[in-house]
Short mmCIF file of C-alpha atoms and ligand atoms in Angstrom, two decimals:
data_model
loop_
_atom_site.label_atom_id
_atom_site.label_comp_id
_atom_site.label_asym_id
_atom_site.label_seq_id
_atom_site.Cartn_x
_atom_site.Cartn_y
_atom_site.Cartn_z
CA UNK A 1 142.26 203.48 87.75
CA UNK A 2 141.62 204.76 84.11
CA UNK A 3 144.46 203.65 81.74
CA UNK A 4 144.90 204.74 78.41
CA UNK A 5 146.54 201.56 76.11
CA UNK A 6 147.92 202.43 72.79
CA UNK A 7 148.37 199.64 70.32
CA UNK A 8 145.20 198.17 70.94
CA UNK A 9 145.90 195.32 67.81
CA UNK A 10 149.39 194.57 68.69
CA UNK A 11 149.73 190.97 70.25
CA UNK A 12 150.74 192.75 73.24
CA UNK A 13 147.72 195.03 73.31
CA UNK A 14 145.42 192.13 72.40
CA UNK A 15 146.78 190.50 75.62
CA UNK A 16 146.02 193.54 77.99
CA UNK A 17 142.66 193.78 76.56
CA UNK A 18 142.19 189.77 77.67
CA UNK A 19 143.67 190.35 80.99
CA UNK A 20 142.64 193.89 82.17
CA UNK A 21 142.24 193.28 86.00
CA UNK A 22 139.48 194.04 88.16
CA UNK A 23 139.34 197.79 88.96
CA UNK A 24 141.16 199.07 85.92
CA UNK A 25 139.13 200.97 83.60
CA UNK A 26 140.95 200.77 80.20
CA UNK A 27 140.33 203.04 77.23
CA UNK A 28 142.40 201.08 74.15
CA UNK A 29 143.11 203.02 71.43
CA UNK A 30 144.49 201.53 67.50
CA UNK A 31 146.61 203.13 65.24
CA UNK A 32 143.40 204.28 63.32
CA UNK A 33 141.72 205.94 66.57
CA UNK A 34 145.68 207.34 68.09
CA UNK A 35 148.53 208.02 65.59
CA UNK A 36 151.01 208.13 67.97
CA UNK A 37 153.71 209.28 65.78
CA UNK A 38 150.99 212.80 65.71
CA UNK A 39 152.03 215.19 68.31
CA UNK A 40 148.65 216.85 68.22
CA UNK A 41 146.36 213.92 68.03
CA UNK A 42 148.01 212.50 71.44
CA UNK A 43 147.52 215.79 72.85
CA UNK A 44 144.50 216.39 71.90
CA UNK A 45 143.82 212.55 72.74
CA UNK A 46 145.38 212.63 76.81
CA UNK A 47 143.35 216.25 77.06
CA UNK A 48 139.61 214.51 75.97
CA UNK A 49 140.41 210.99 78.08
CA UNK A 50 142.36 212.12 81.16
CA UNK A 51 143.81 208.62 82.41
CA UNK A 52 145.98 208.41 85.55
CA UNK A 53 148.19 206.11 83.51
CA UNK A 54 149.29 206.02 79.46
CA UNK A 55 150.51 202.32 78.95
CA UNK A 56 152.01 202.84 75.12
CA UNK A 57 151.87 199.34 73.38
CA UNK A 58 152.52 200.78 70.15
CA UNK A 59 155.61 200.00 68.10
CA UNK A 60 157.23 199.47 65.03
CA UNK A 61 158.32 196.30 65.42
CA UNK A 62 159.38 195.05 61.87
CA UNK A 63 163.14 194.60 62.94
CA UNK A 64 164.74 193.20 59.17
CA UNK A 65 161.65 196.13 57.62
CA UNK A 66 163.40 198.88 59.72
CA UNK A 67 166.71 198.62 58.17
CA UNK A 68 165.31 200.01 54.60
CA UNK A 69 162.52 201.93 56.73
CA UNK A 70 164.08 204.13 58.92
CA UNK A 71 162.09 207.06 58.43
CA UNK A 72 159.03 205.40 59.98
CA UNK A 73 160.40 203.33 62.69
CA UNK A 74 162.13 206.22 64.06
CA UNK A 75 158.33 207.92 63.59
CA UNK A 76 156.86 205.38 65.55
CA UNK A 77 158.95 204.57 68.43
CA UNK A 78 160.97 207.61 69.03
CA UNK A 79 158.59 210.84 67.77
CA UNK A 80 155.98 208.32 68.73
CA UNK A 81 157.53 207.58 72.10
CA UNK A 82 158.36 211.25 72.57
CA UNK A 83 154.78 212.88 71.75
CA UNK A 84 153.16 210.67 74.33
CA UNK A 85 156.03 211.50 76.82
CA UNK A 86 155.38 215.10 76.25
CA UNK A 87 151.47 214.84 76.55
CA UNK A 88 152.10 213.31 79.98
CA UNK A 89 154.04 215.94 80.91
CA UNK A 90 151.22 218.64 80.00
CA UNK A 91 148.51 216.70 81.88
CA UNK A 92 150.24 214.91 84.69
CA UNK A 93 149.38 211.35 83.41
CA UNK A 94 152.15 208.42 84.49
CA UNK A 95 153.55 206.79 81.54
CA UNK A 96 154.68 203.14 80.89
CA UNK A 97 156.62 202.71 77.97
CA UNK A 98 157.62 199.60 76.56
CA UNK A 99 160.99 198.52 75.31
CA UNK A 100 163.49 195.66 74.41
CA UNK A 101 166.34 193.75 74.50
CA UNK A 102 167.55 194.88 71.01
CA UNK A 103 168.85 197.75 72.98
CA UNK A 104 171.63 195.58 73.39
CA UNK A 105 174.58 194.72 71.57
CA UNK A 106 174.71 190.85 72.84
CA UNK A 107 177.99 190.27 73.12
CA UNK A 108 177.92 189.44 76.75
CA UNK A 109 177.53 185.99 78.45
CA UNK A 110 175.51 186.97 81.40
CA UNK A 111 172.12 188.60 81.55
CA UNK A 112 171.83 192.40 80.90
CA UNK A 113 171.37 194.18 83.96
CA UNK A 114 169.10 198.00 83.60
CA UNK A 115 172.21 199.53 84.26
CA UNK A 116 174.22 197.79 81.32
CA UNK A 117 174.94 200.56 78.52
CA UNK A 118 173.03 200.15 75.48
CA UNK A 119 174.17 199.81 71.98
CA UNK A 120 171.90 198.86 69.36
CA UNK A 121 173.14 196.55 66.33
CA UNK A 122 170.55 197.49 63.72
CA UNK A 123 167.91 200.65 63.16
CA UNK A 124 165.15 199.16 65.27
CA UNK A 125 167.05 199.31 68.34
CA UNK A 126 168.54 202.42 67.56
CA UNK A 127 165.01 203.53 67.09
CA UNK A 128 163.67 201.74 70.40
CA UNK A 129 167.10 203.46 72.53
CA UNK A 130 165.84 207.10 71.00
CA UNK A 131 162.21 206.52 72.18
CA UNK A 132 163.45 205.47 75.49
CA UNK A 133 165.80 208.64 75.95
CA UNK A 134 163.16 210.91 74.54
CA UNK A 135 160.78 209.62 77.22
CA UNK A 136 163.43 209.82 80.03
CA UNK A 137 164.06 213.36 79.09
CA UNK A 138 160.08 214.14 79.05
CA UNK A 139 159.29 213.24 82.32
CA UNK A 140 162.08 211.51 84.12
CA UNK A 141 159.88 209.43 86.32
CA UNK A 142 158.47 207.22 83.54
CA UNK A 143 158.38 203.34 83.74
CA UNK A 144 160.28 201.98 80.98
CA UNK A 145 160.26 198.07 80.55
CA UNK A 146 162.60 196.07 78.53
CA UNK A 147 161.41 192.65 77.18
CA UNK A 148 162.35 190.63 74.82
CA UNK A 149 161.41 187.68 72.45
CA UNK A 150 157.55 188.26 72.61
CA UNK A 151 154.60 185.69 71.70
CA UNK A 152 150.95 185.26 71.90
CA UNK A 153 148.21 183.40 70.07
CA UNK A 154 148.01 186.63 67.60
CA UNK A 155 149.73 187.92 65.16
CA UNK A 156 153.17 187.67 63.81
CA UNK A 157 155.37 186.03 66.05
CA UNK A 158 158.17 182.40 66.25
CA UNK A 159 155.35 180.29 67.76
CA UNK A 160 152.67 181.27 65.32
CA UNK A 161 155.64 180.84 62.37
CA UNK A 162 156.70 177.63 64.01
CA UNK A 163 153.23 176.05 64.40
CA UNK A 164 152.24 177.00 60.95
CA UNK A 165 155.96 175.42 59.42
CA UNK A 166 155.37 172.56 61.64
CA UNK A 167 151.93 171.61 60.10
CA UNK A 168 153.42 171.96 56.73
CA UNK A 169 157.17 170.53 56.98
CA UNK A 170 158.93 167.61 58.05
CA UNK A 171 162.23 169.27 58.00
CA UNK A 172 163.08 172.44 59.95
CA UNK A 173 166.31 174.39 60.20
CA UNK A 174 166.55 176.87 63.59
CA UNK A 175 168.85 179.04 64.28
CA UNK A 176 170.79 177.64 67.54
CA UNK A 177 173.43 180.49 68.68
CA UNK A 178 171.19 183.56 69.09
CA UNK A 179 169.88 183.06 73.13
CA UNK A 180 167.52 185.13 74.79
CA UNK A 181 163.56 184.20 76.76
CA UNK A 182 160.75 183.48 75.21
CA UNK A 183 158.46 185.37 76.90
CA UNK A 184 153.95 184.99 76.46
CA UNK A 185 152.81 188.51 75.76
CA UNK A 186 150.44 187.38 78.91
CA UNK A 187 152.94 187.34 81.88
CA UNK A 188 153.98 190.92 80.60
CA UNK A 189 150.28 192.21 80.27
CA UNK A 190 150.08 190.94 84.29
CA UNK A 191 153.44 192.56 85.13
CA UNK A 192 152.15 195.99 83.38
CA UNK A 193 149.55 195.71 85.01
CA UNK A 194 151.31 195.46 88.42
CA UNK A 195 153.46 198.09 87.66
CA UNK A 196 150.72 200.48 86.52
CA UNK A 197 149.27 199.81 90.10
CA UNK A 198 152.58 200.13 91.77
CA UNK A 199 152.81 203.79 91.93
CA UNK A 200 156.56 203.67 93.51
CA UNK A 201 157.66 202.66 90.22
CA UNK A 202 159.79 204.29 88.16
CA UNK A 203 162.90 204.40 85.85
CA UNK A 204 164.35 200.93 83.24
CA UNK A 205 162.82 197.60 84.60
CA UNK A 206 163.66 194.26 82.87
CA UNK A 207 160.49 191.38 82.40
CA UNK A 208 160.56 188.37 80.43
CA UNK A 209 159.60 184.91 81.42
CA UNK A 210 162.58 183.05 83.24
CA UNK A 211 165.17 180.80 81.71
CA UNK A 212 167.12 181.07 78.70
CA UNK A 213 166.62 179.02 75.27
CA UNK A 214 168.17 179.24 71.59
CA UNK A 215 165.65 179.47 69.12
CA UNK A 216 166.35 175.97 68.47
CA UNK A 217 165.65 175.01 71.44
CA UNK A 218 162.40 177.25 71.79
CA UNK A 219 161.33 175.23 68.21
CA UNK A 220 161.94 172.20 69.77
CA UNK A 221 159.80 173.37 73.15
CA UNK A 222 156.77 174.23 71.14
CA UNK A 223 157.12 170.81 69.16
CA UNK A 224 157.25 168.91 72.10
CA UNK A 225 154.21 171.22 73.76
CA UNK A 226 152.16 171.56 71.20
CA UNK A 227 152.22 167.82 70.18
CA UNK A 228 151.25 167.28 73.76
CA UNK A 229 148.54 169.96 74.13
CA UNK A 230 147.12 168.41 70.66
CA UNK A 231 147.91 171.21 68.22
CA UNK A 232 149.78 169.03 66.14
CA UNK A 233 148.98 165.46 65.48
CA UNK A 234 151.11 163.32 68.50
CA UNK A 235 152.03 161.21 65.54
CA UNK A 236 153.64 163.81 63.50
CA UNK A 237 157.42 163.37 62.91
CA UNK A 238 159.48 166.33 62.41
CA UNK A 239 163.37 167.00 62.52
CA UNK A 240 164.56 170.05 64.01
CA UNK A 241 167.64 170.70 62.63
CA UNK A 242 170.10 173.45 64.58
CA UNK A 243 171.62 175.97 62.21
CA UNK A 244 173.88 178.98 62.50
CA UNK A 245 173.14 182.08 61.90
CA UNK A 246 175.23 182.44 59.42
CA UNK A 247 173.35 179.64 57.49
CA UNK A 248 170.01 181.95 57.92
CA UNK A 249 170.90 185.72 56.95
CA UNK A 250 168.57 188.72 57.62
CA UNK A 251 168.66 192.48 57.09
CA UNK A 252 169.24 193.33 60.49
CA UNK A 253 172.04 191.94 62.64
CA UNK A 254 170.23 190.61 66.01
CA UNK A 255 172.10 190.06 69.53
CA UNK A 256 173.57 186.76 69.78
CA UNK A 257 173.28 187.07 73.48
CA UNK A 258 170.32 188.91 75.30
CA UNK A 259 169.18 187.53 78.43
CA UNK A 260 167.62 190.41 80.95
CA UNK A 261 168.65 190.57 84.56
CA UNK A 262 165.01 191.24 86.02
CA UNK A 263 166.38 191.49 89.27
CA UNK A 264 165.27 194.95 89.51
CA UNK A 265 161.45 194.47 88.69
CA UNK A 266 161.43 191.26 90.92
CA UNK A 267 162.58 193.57 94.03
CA UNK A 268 159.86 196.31 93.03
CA UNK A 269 156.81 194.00 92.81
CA UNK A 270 158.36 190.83 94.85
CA UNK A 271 157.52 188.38 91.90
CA UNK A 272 158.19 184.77 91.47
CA UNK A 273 158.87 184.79 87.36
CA UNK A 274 157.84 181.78 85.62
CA UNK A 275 159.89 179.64 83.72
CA UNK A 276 159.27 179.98 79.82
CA UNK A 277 158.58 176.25 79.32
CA UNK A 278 155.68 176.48 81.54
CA UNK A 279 153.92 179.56 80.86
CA UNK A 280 154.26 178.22 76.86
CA UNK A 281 152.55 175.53 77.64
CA UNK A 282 149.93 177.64 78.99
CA UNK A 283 149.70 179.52 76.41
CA UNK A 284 149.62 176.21 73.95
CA UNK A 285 146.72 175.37 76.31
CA UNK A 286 145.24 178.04 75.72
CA UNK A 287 145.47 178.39 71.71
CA UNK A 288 143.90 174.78 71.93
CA UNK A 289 140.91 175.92 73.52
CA UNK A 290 140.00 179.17 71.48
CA UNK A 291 140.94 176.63 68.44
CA UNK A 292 138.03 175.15 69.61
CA UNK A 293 139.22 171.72 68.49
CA UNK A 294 139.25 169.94 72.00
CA UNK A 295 135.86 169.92 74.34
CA UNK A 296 134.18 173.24 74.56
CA UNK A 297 136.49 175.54 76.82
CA UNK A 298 134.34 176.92 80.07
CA UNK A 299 135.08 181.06 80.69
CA UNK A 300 136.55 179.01 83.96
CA UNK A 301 138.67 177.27 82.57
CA UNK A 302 140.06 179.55 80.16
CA UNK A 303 140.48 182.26 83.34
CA UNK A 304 142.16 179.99 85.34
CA UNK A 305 144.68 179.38 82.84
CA UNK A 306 145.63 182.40 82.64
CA UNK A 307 145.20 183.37 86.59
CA UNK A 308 147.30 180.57 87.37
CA UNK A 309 150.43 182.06 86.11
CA UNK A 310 149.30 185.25 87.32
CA UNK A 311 149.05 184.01 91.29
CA UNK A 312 152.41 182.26 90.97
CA UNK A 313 154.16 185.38 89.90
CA UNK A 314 152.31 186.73 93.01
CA UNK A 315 150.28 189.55 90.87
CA UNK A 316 146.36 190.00 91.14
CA UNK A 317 144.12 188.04 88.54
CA UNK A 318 141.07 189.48 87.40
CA UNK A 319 138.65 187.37 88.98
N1 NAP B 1 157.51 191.37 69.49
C1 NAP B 1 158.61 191.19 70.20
O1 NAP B 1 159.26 190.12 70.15
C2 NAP B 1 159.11 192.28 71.10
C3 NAP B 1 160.31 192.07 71.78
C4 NAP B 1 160.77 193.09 72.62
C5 NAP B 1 160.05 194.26 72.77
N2 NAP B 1 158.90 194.43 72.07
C6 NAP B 1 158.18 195.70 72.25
O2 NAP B 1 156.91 195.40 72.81
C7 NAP B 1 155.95 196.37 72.35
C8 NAP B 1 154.73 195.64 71.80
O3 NAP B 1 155.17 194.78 70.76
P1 NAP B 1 154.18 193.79 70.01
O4 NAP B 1 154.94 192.54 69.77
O5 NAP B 1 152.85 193.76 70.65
O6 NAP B 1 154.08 194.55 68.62
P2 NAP B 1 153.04 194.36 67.43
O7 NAP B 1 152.30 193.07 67.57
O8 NAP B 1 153.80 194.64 66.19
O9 NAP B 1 152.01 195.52 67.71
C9 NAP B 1 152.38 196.85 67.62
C10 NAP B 1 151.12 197.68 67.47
O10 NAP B 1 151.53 199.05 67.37
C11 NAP B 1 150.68 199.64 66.42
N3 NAP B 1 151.28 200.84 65.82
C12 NAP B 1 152.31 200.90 64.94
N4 NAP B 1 152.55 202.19 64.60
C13 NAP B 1 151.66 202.94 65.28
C14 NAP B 1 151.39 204.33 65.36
N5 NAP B 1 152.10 205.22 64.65
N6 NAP B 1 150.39 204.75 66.17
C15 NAP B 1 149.67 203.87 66.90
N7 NAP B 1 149.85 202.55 66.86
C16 NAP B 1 150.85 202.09 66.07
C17 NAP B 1 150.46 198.60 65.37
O11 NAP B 1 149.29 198.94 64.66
P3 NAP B 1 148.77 198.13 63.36
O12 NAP B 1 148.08 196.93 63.96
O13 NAP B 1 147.87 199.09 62.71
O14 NAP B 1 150.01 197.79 62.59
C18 NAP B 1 150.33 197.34 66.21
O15 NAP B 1 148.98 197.07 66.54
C19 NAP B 1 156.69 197.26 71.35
O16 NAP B 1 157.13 198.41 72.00
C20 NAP B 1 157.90 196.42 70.95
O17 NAP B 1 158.99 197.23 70.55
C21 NAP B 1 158.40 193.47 71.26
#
């Protein structure tokens, strides 16, 4: 299956580059090689490449940026979102579009379910709910996934912020009444993956890792895990201190609440999800080996890390 993958640099792109399965034959594309927000270079793009499948792992994902920004997040992830929706349309390529939880407003106290209405708090989501109607409009029989509170070993994300803070603080104040999953940009590369395969697929499907957390408590996880996976010294003393939000303001106003209902996804692809604790740990493991600070990591070992998670969510690993 040849699968165009947008976003190539992202921390989610970086993760489907690590994790392409057997059989796939990927074509990943940056910002530099695919504009996406340029109807006529994604044209022009689909028309030279011809994939079966256009994953887009492109965003603008500066969410306290976008509220001064507007102008290019709505670029990005609606035009954006809309050109490639349009160039599948023209050459009959499937799309799989990627979205998130900021969709939401967060003021309920059980998980969000796909058919939940949306209502965005700040300009990112707004931007992210345009993209997604834009592609529905395009070609109604898109896969749009919702995820939420992303992380991987790169780039700009709560684990790499925490680890970083942890290493260089003994005091740490986290924000304790925003909840919503972590989720390892890994697990959602493997469930992309799935559903790229899964050609029965189609319309909003939920994915993040299972469970529920505060930041707080996510902080405290990663101390705890990372401590124990030796990333940080098992002697090092920190305190974790909850905080409101209100103690901790930023541009944009997140959900306090945003839990997905993945029911929907679990039914299409007949998954057992992972809990968040574990696959962090994995991916704690994992940082610890590339660091290259513990024994020499085998290719093995490093796969079966990974494939692990993969065979208990029931999806194909790429050995
Ligand atoms: N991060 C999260 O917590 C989170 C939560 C929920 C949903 N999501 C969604 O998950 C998807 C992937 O997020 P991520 O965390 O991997 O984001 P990321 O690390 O910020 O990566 C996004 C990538 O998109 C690229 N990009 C930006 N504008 C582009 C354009 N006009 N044309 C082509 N590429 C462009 C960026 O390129 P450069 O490297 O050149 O900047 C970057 O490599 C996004 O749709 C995001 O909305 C993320």
């Amino acid at each position: 299956m040849k699968i165009l993958i947008t976003g190539k640099n992202g921390q989610l792109g970086r993760a489907l580059q690590i994790l392409a399965p057997q059989g796939v034959r990927p074509v990943f594309l940056g910002r530099e090689e695919l504009n996406i927000s340029n109807p006529a270079a994604v044209a022009s793009v689909l028309d030279k490449v011809r994939p079966e499948v256009l994953l887009n792992a492109a965003g603008y994902t500066a969410v306290d940026k976008a509220e001064s920004d507007a102008t290019e997040a709505f670029a990005v992830n609606a035009i954006g979102a809309e050109s490639l929706a349009l160039a599948c349309k023209e050459f009959g390529v499937r799309l799989l579009h990627v979205s998130t939880d900021f969709v939401f407003d967060g003021l309920k106290s059980s998980p969000y379910t796909v058919q939940d209405p949306v209502r965005p708090l700040g300009v990112y989501g707004e931007s992210k709910v345009a993209g997604e109607e834009a592609v529905r409009a395009a070609l109604p029989d898109a896969v749009i996934v919702r995820t939420a509170w992303l992380y991987s070993a790169h780039g700009n994300n709560f684990v790499n912020t925490m680890l970083r803070l942890m290493a260089e603080r003994d005091q740490l104040g986290v924000v304790v009444d925003q909840i919503g999953t972590p989720t390892w940009a890994g697990t959602l590369a493997r469930v992309l993956y799935a559903l790229a395969y899964d050609g029965s697929a189609r319309g909003v499907y939920h994915y993040t890792d299972a469970g529920a957390a505060s930041w707080y408590d996510f902080a405290v996880a990663i101390y705890e895990e990372a401590k124990s996976v030796g990333l940080l010294p098992a002697d090092r003393e920190i305190q974790i201190k909850p905080i409101a939000t209100s103690e901790y303001p930023t541009a944009a106003i997140r959900p306090q609440y945003s839990v997905l209902d993945k029911k929907r996804l679990v039914s299409q692809l007949g998954l057992d999800l992972p809990h968040w604790r574990q696959t962090l740990r994995r991916a704690l493991e994992e940082m610890k080996c590339s660091s290259g600070e513990k024994s020499a990591p085998s290719t093995t070992h490093r796969r079966t890390a990974g494939s692990e998670v993969a065979e208990s969510m029931g999806i194909p690993g790429n050995e």
